[in-house]
């Protein structure tokens, strides 16, 4: 959704709009506090002042730190969960109306995809400009005089102008509002109440006809059909898991007339409620679920962001600034049925077929018992108890391939991004040559097509909402989690445990540490402990690696090089692997050695022609070394880091 045309359209409508401030709030949350399912009464800006939190807008998750800015539309559901001891932020609520003729000219903005309902999150390059305006805006808004209120309105326009300029400079990705997701969440929270099409239309501030059309486009069902089926699923659970009377169950899912409830239940399930309870001893969590859908099935999910920069490297998932979303994964009813049917057929085949997929006879009963006994139950980062095969043969561990290769494991599919051409982790292709690719957002159909016997996910965001349930129906799914994502050593050890290769993981770490120690000694003899920095140069921006993450961990911790003050300063406020560096800061970079990941598409000499580079000590000394996208500098792991060490030694030690 990003692009110049989108921003031009935004500017056009902002220019036409009449904007009114509804409220300006300065909120400070402390440990133990949270905000759950707060429905924004109007469009809103959220600007983080200090601390950290996990914020969800319509079930899209954002990891928010100091100076992050988010925007959400009216009706969006806001959830805030602290990730640090404190989280302080501004909340600016506003209303924007557009003249009717303008809206007729902009029919593409119908269904709440106009700029006032667009959702985005990013870290501004110049946050203090926005902060200073908001600080004054809050003061004037809380003033008693009409003049103060008028000044507050002019300050809001100043804020919007500065925001639009920074959005344009940073090429921020935006996504439309999710009215259907909002409607689904409303149904999930109010299904026991009286819900009509008119009430849903009122919630979404559009006509009943629009609600029906949008709902059918995204779910293949009308809102009322969805409501009924959701109620029936809730009723099944109550029938199976409680001793409640039929009258109590009917009332609990929104029906005051028990006879009408019974007729509706039989119509949708083919059996009366009483007989359903008698005939089913299993719980609702069995495979059969004809309408397994939640808000997460409709809303886009975030795994950590993928920028619009042309490089499309996954390291940018953790880069500072833009936090755009994955493309929506919308598992339809057909997909859920397909998953269930596939698992059912597979189960039948394994029990009745005389031969396996390879034409060989199945294992004996005793062998099956031995295999079951050798399976291990491991608890993942999300608390799931995962039954892991003793020796998995068909593993999908997208973007964790460095660890797999280090452990001697070849996945059945490897991580990729397709934007015109397919991008993979080039530095691993010697070992992964011939391995098919799978899209980075792991569509359910694609995962299922590879018939994995184990799926390993790197972060909780990858399986947010109901996605974990969907993946775990395909194969046992283990989530490593964010805490270990930030420490590649712990991540390797964890994956080693999951793959029953702990010994190999420890050996890989020991080999790497010995190599790093030897390289550190060579560097100290050759150049001492001079300052060095790694930069990622793209066509639109320059990023510096964080002091303790990615290749920064290699340069400063493993190789013992000194940290430039510019890198230290950026790392104090930034939380990502690669941190955006302004031209002003770049000009003051106090590095004796520069290692450039060159994604700009021009020669190193062309890059250094820009006068802003001239004052950097490394440039003056001719100690600048560049590497293309085939290098491993944007990644982490024993293999990536070993290649970086080789690059440094080859460049520096003569």
Short mmCIF file of N, CA and C in Angstrom, two decimals, residues 29-36 51-56 61-65 78-87 89:
data_model
loop_
_atom_site.label_atom_id
_atom_site.label_comp_id
_atom_site.label_asym_id
_atom_site.label_seq_id
_atom_site.Cartn_x
_atom_site.Cartn_y
_atom_site.Cartn_z
N UNK A 29 1.51 4.88 32.17
CA UNK A 29 1.16 3.57 32.70
C UNK A 29 2.37 2.97 33.41
N UNK A 30 2.12 2.25 34.48
CA UNK A 30 3.20 1.62 35.23
C UNK A 30 2.99 0.11 35.28
N UNK A 31 3.99 -0.59 35.76
CA UNK A 31 4.00 -2.05 35.77
C UNK A 31 2.71 -2.61 36.37
N UNK A 32 2.14 -3.57 35.68
CA UNK A 32 0.89 -4.19 36.14
C UNK A 32 -0.34 -3.61 35.49
N UNK A 33 -0.22 -2.43 34.90
CA UNK A 33 -1.36 -1.81 34.22
C UNK A 33 -1.42 -2.26 32.77
N UNK A 34 -2.62 -2.27 32.21
CA UNK A 34 -2.79 -2.60 30.80
C UNK A 34 -4.08 -1.94 30.32
N UNK A 35 -4.22 -1.87 29.02
CA UNK A 35 -5.45 -1.36 28.40
C UNK A 35 -5.96 -2.44 27.49
N UNK A 36 -7.21 -2.82 27.65
CA UNK A 36 -7.74 -3.94 26.90
C UNK A 36 -9.01 -3.54 26.16
N UNK A 51 9.69 4.40 27.86
CA UNK A 51 9.31 3.04 28.20
C UNK A 51 9.00 2.22 26.96
N UNK A 52 8.35 1.09 27.14
CA UNK A 52 8.03 0.20 26.03
C UNK A 52 6.73 -0.53 26.28
N UNK A 53 6.06 -0.90 25.17
CA UNK A 53 4.80 -1.62 25.28
C UNK A 53 4.54 -2.39 24.00
N UNK A 54 3.74 -3.42 24.12
CA UNK A 54 3.20 -4.12 22.97
C UNK A 54 1.80 -3.57 22.73
N UNK A 55 1.62 -2.94 21.57
CA UNK A 55 0.34 -2.29 21.27
C UNK A 55 -0.33 -3.01 20.11
N UNK A 56 -1.59 -3.29 20.26
CA UNK A 56 -2.38 -3.90 19.18
C UNK A 56 -3.46 -2.94 18.75
N UNK A 61 -0.17 -6.25 15.80
CA UNK A 61 0.73 -6.02 16.93
C UNK A 61 1.90 -5.14 16.54
N UNK A 62 2.24 -4.21 17.44
CA UNK A 62 3.39 -3.34 17.24
C UNK A 62 4.24 -3.34 18.51
N UNK A 63 5.53 -3.53 18.35
CA UNK A 63 6.46 -3.40 19.48
C UNK A 63 6.89 -1.93 19.53
N UNK A 64 6.47 -1.24 20.56
CA UNK A 64 6.61 0.22 20.62
C UNK A 64 7.61 0.63 21.68
N UNK A 65 8.55 1.47 21.28
CA UNK A 65 9.53 2.04 22.19
C UNK A 65 9.45 3.57 22.11
N UNK A 78 -7.98 -0.81 20.62
CA UNK A 78 -6.64 -0.54 21.10
C UNK A 78 -6.36 -1.38 22.34
N UNK A 79 -5.24 -2.13 22.28
CA UNK A 79 -4.77 -2.91 23.43
C UNK A 79 -3.33 -2.50 23.73
N UNK A 80 -3.03 -2.27 24.99
CA UNK A 80 -1.66 -1.91 25.39
C UNK A 80 -1.22 -2.82 26.53
N UNK A 81 -0.09 -3.48 26.33
CA UNK A 81 0.51 -4.32 27.37
C UNK A 81 1.95 -3.90 27.54
N UNK A 82 2.33 -3.53 28.75
CA UNK A 82 3.67 -3.02 29.00
C UNK A 82 4.72 -4.12 28.82
N UNK A 83 5.84 -3.74 28.20
CA UNK A 83 7.00 -4.63 28.10
C UNK A 83 8.15 -4.11 28.96
N UNK A 84 7.98 -2.93 29.52
CA UNK A 84 8.93 -2.37 30.46
C UNK A 84 8.17 -1.90 31.69
N UNK A 85 8.86 -1.37 32.68
CA UNK A 85 8.21 -0.98 33.93
C UNK A 85 7.30 0.23 33.77
N UNK A 86 7.50 0.97 32.69
CA UNK A 86 6.72 2.19 32.50
C UNK A 86 6.44 2.37 31.01
N UNK A 87 5.33 3.00 30.71
CA UNK A 87 5.04 3.40 29.33
C UNK A 87 4.24 4.71 29.38
N UNK A 89 2.79 8.05 27.08
CA UNK A 89 2.48 8.39 25.70
C UNK A 89 1.45 9.52 25.63
#
